[in-house]
mmCIF file of C-alpha atoms in Angstrom:
data_model
loop_
_atom_site.group_PDB
_atom_site.id
_atom_site.type_symbol
_atom_site.label_atom_id
_atom_site.label_comp_id
_atom_site.label_asym_id
_atom_site.label_seq_id
_atom_site.Cartn_x
_atom_site.Cartn_y
_atom_site.Cartn_z
ATOM 1 C CA MET A 1 89.249 84.459 81.668
ATOM 2 C CA GLY A 2 89.858 86.176 84.973
ATOM 3 C CA TYR A 3 89.699 89.937 85.360
ATOM 4 C CA LYS A 4 91.214 91.965 88.182
ATOM 5 C CA VAL A 5 88.700 94.489 89.459
ATOM 6 C CA ASP A 6 90.043 98.019 89.963
ATOM 7 C CA PRO A 7 88.821 100.146 92.889
ATOM 8 C CA THR A 8 87.101 102.497 90.403
ATOM 9 C CA ASP A 9 85.184 99.684 88.630
ATOM 10 C CA GLU A 10 81.446 99.255 89.104
ATOM 11 C CA VAL A 11 80.620 95.574 89.687
ATOM 12 C CA ARG A 12 77.066 94.274 89.368
ATOM 13 C CA PHE A 13 75.611 90.840 90.082
ATOM 14 C CA ASP A 14 72.037 90.040 88.969
ATOM 15 C CA GLY A 15 71.681 93.748 88.254
ATOM 16 C CA ARG A 16 72.630 94.712 91.837
ATOM 17 C CA LEU A 17 75.616 96.972 92.512
ATOM 18 C CA LEU A 18 78.127 95.223 94.761
ATOM 19 C CA GLN A 19 79.801 97.282 97.473
ATOM 20 C CA ARG A 20 83.402 96.697 98.494
ATOM 21 C CA GLU A 21 83.581 95.314 102.000
ATOM 22 C CA LYS A 22 84.882 97.867 104.490
ATOM 23 C CA LYS A 23 88.090 96.679 106.112
ATOM 24 C CA GLU A 24 87.704 96.139 109.830
ATOM 25 C CA TYR A 25 90.180 95.449 112.629
ATOM 26 C CA VAL A 26 89.135 94.152 116.045
ATOM 27 C CA LEU A 27 91.451 93.550 119.005
ATOM 28 C CA LEU A 28 90.423 90.966 121.617
ATOM 29 C CA ASN A 29 91.900 90.343 125.061
ATOM 30 C CA LYS A 30 91.406 86.570 124.929
ATOM 31 C CA PRO A 31 90.504 84.664 128.104
ATOM 32 C CA LYS A 32 91.518 81.040 128.811
ATOM 33 C CA ASN A 33 89.584 78.034 127.486
ATOM 34 C CA PHE A 34 88.804 79.389 124.023
ATOM 35 C CA VAL A 35 90.394 77.876 120.921
ATOM 36 C CA THR A 36 91.644 80.140 118.133
ATOM 37 C CA THR A 37 89.662 78.726 115.261
ATOM 38 C CA THR A 38 86.436 79.573 113.460
ATOM 39 C CA LYS A 39 84.867 76.160 114.218
ATOM 40 C CA ASP A 40 85.884 73.357 116.534
ATOM 41 C CA GLU A 41 84.982 69.770 115.687
ATOM 42 C CA LYS A 42 85.401 68.784 119.350
ATOM 43 C CA GLY A 43 82.693 71.258 120.388
ATOM 44 C CA ARG A 44 85.034 73.511 122.394
ATOM 45 C CA ARG A 45 84.326 77.215 122.667
ATOM 46 C CA THR A 46 86.010 79.336 120.002
ATOM 47 C CA VAL A 47 87.243 82.935 119.996
ATOM 48 C CA MET A 48 84.568 83.707 117.375
ATOM 49 C CA GLU A 49 81.917 83.544 120.128
ATOM 50 C CA LEU A 50 83.634 86.456 121.866
ATOM 51 C CA ILE A 51 83.444 88.843 118.903
ATOM 52 C CA THR A 52 79.976 88.048 117.505
ATOM 53 C CA ARG A 53 78.772 91.616 118.087
ATOM 54 C CA ALA A 54 81.953 93.263 116.783
ATOM 55 C CA SER A 55 81.035 93.290 113.105
ATOM 56 C CA ALA A 56 78.594 92.097 110.457
ATOM 57 C CA SER A 57 81.623 91.253 108.274
ATOM 58 C CA ARG A 58 83.348 87.883 108.423
ATOM 59 C CA LEU A 59 86.424 88.545 110.547
ATOM 60 C CA LEU A 60 89.175 85.974 110.943
ATOM 61 C CA PRO A 61 91.818 85.659 113.673
ATOM 62 C CA VAL A 62 95.338 86.712 112.701
ATOM 63 C CA GLY A 63 97.644 83.945 113.938
ATOM 64 C CA ARG A 64 96.785 81.804 116.943
ATOM 65 C CA LEU A 65 96.885 81.645 120.703
ATOM 66 C CA ASP A 66 96.712 78.276 122.502
ATOM 67 C CA ARG A 67 93.512 77.429 124.338
ATOM 68 C CA ASN A 68 95.159 78.170 127.704
ATOM 69 C CA THR A 69 97.058 81.270 126.542
ATOM 70 C CA THR A 70 95.458 84.630 127.233
ATOM 71 C CA GLY A 71 96.014 88.066 125.781
ATOM 72 C CA LEU A 72 95.955 89.984 122.551
ATOM 73 C CA LEU A 73 94.474 88.512 119.403
ATOM 74 C CA LEU A 74 93.670 90.538 116.289
ATOM 75 C CA PHE A 75 90.758 89.830 113.915
ATOM 76 C CA THR A 76 90.289 91.334 110.468
ATOM 77 C CA ASN A 77 88.774 90.876 107.013
ATOM 78 C CA ASP A 78 91.912 92.481 105.514
ATOM 79 C CA GLY A 79 93.594 89.409 104.032
ATOM 80 C CA ASP A 80 96.715 91.261 102.843
ATOM 81 C CA LEU A 81 97.443 92.688 106.285
ATOM 82 C CA ALA A 82 96.749 89.331 107.979
ATOM 83 C CA LYS A 83 99.234 87.575 105.655
ATOM 84 C CA LYS A 84 101.917 90.171 106.343
ATOM 85 C CA LEU A 85 101.375 90.073 110.114
ATOM 86 C CA THR A 86 101.835 86.295 110.195
ATOM 87 C CA HIS A 87 104.735 86.051 107.700
ATOM 88 C CA PRO A 88 108.089 85.484 109.471
ATOM 89 C CA LYS A 89 109.965 87.932 107.210
ATOM 90 C CA HIS A 90 108.065 90.885 108.713
ATOM 91 C CA GLY A 91 109.202 89.981 112.223
ATOM 92 C CA VAL A 92 106.105 91.218 114.047
ATOM 93 C CA ARG A 93 107.003 91.954 117.684
ATOM 94 C CA LYS A 94 105.148 90.093 120.439
ATOM 95 C CA ILE A 95 105.695 90.390 124.189
ATOM 96 C CA TYR A 96 104.503 87.736 126.632
ATOM 97 C CA HIS A 97 104.190 87.690 130.418
ATOM 98 C CA VAL A 98 105.147 84.167 131.486
ATOM 99 C CA GLU A 99 104.581 82.551 134.875
ATOM 100 C CA LEU A 100 106.549 79.363 135.529
ATOM 101 C CA ASP A 101 106.174 76.513 138.029
ATOM 102 C CA ALA A 102 109.589 77.387 139.560
ATOM 103 C CA ASN A 103 112.041 80.273 139.704
ATOM 104 C CA LEU A 104 113.915 80.725 136.430
ATOM 105 C CA LYS A 105 117.603 80.171 137.124
ATOM 106 C CA ALA A 106 119.985 82.938 136.024
ATOM 107 C CA GLY A 107 121.893 80.405 133.897
ATOM 108 C CA ASP A 108 118.722 79.423 132.054
ATOM 109 C CA LEU A 109 117.825 83.072 131.523
ATOM 110 C CA SER A 110 121.180 83.718 129.848
ATOM 111 C CA GLN A 111 120.797 80.527 127.783
ATOM 112 C CA ILE A 112 117.477 81.841 126.424
ATOM 113 C CA ARG A 113 119.163 85.175 125.648
ATOM 114 C CA LYS A 114 121.873 83.397 123.640
ATOM 115 C CA GLY A 115 119.372 81.278 121.708
ATOM 116 C CA LEU A 116 118.212 77.681 122.084
ATOM 117 C CA GLU A 117 118.432 74.772 119.693
ATOM 118 C CA LEU A 118 114.951 73.177 119.616
ATOM 119 C CA ASP A 119 113.886 70.136 117.589
ATOM 120 C CA ASP A 120 112.819 72.417 114.697
ATOM 121 C CA GLY A 121 115.940 74.590 114.741
ATOM 122 C CA LEU A 122 117.489 77.527 116.556
ATOM 123 C CA ILE A 123 115.147 79.955 118.317
ATOM 124 C CA GLU A 124 116.382 83.433 119.139
ATOM 125 C CA VAL A 125 114.443 85.845 121.319
ATOM 126 C CA ASP A 126 114.680 89.637 121.106
ATOM 127 C CA GLU A 127 114.644 90.136 124.881
ATOM 128 C CA VAL A 128 113.976 88.184 128.050
ATOM 129 C CA SER A 129 114.061 89.382 131.652
ATOM 130 C CA TYR A 130 112.614 88.903 135.105
ATOM 131 C CA ILE A 131 109.617 91.140 135.796
ATOM 132 C CA ASP A 132 110.432 93.836 138.362
ATOM 133 C CA GLY A 133 108.634 93.570 141.682
ATOM 134 C CA THR A 134 107.675 89.900 141.254
ATOM 135 C CA SER A 135 109.307 86.552 141.972
ATOM 136 C CA LYS A 136 111.788 84.976 139.567
ATOM 137 C CA ARG A 137 108.949 82.712 138.405
ATOM 138 C CA GLU A 138 107.621 85.624 136.338
ATOM 139 C CA VAL A 139 109.380 86.555 133.131
ATOM 140 C CA GLY A 140 108.821 88.911 130.223
ATOM 141 C CA ILE A 141 109.846 87.615 126.817
ATOM 142 C CA GLN A 142 109.842 89.456 123.495
ATOM 143 C CA LEU A 143 110.163 87.644 120.193
ATOM 144 C CA HIS A 144 108.982 87.802 116.618
ATOM 145 C CA SER A 145 108.874 84.086 115.794
ATOM 146 C CA GLY A 146 105.509 82.733 114.698
ATOM 147 C CA ARG A 147 106.413 79.103 115.409
ATOM 148 C CA ASN A 148 103.730 76.994 117.044
ATOM 149 C CA ARG A 149 103.674 77.029 120.894
ATOM 150 C CA ILE A 150 107.140 78.605 120.804
ATOM 151 C CA VAL A 151 107.103 80.335 124.221
ATOM 152 C CA ARG A 152 105.922 77.198 126.023
ATOM 153 C CA ARG A 153 108.477 75.093 124.139
ATOM 154 C CA ILE A 154 111.375 77.401 125.083
ATOM 155 C CA PHE A 155 110.697 76.920 128.798
ATOM 156 C CA GLU A 156 109.742 73.223 128.530
ATOM 157 C CA HIS A 157 113.077 72.621 126.780
ATOM 158 C CA LEU A 158 114.790 73.864 129.955
ATOM 159 C CA GLY A 159 112.612 71.764 132.281
ATOM 160 C CA TYR A 160 109.988 74.328 133.345
ATOM 161 C CA GLN A 161 106.219 74.200 133.050
ATOM 162 C CA VAL A 162 104.387 77.351 131.972
ATOM 163 C CA VAL A 163 101.605 77.999 134.505
ATOM 164 C CA LYS A 164 100.291 81.181 132.842
ATOM 165 C CA LEU A 165 101.021 82.740 129.469
ATOM 166 C CA ASP A 166 99.652 86.140 128.504
ATOM 167 C CA ARG A 167 100.394 88.062 125.282
ATOM 168 C CA VAL A 168 100.592 91.683 126.421
ATOM 169 C CA VAL A 169 101.888 93.366 123.237
ATOM 170 C CA LEU A 170 101.173 92.486 119.605
ATOM 171 C CA ALA A 171 102.713 94.576 116.804
ATOM 172 C CA GLY A 172 102.730 97.670 119.014
ATOM 173 C CA LEU A 173 99.146 97.142 120.275
ATOM 174 C CA THR A 174 98.671 96.784 124.047
ATOM 175 C CA LYS A 175 95.974 95.608 126.466
ATOM 176 C CA LYS A 176 95.566 99.103 127.950
ATOM 177 C CA ASP A 177 91.868 99.688 128.855
ATOM 178 C CA LEU A 178 90.880 96.321 127.377
ATOM 179 C CA PRO A 179 89.632 93.918 130.083
ATOM 180 C CA ARG A 180 89.944 90.151 129.624
ATOM 181 C CA GLY A 181 87.186 88.800 127.357
ATOM 182 C CA HIS A 182 86.469 92.214 125.821
ATOM 183 C CA TRP A 183 87.194 93.540 122.336
ATOM 184 C CA ARG A 184 87.495 96.917 120.649
ATOM 185 C CA HIS A 185 87.928 98.296 117.128
ATOM 186 C CA LEU A 186 91.338 99.656 116.240
ATOM 187 C CA THR A 187 91.567 103.404 115.711
ATOM 188 C CA ALA A 188 92.482 104.770 112.268
ATOM 189 C CA GLN A 189 95.916 105.711 113.657
ATOM 190 C CA GLU A 190 96.482 102.162 115.007
ATOM 191 C CA VAL A 191 95.688 100.734 111.561
ATOM 192 C CA ILE A 192 98.223 103.136 109.994
ATOM 193 C CA ASN A 193 100.812 102.152 112.627
ATOM 194 C CA LEU A 194 100.184 98.454 111.948
ATOM 195 C CA GLY A 195 100.812 99.006 108.258
ATOM 196 C CA MET A 196 104.054 100.796 109.088
ATOM 197 C CA THR A 197 105.331 97.964 111.330
ATOM 198 C CA ILE A 198 105.203 95.531 108.425
ATOM 199 C CA SER A 199 106.220 97.739 105.492
#
C-alpha cells in the first residue's frame, strides 16, 4: 500500500533520517551547439555540462531549446513547477529575438500577427514586430506556445530561414547580467514571481 508523506513526517531508511531535497532553480543563458537533454546518444554536448557546478541536486531542464537556439533555459528539481511551466494551459510568456536570411516583408509580418495555419494547426502569436534600430531582418516575437521548433516553423512557413534565434525572456525572467554560457540561481523573489505567473 502506498502512503503519501506529509511535510511534518519523519522518514527513515536503514535507520537514517532522510532529508527533503531543497528546491533549486537555475537560469542558464544557453550558447549554440548544446542539446537540451540530460544525455545524448550521438555524443553531442548537452546543457547539463554547463551547469555541473550549479548544484549537488539533480536538476532537469524545463522545456527545450534547439541545439542552434541560444538564450534562457531554466533548470530545477521542482517537478510541480516544471510541469506547470511547460503545460500549454498556463500560457507561459516567451520572447525571442529572431534574425532572418532576408528582410521580413510587411505583408508577412501582418500575416504572423493574424495567425498562421501550420501542418499541426493554427498558431497565434501574442506580439511580433521589427526591432527598432536594426534592419527588417531582425524581429521580436512573443508567444506562449510550447510546440516544437515553433518560431523557426512560423518563418519557414513563409519562406524565410532563421539565421539566429535567441530566447530573451522566459516567464518574466530576462538575460540581464547573465552572459552567454553562464548560469545563476534565481532569487527568492523570482521564484515567487514564477509561481504567480502560472497560478
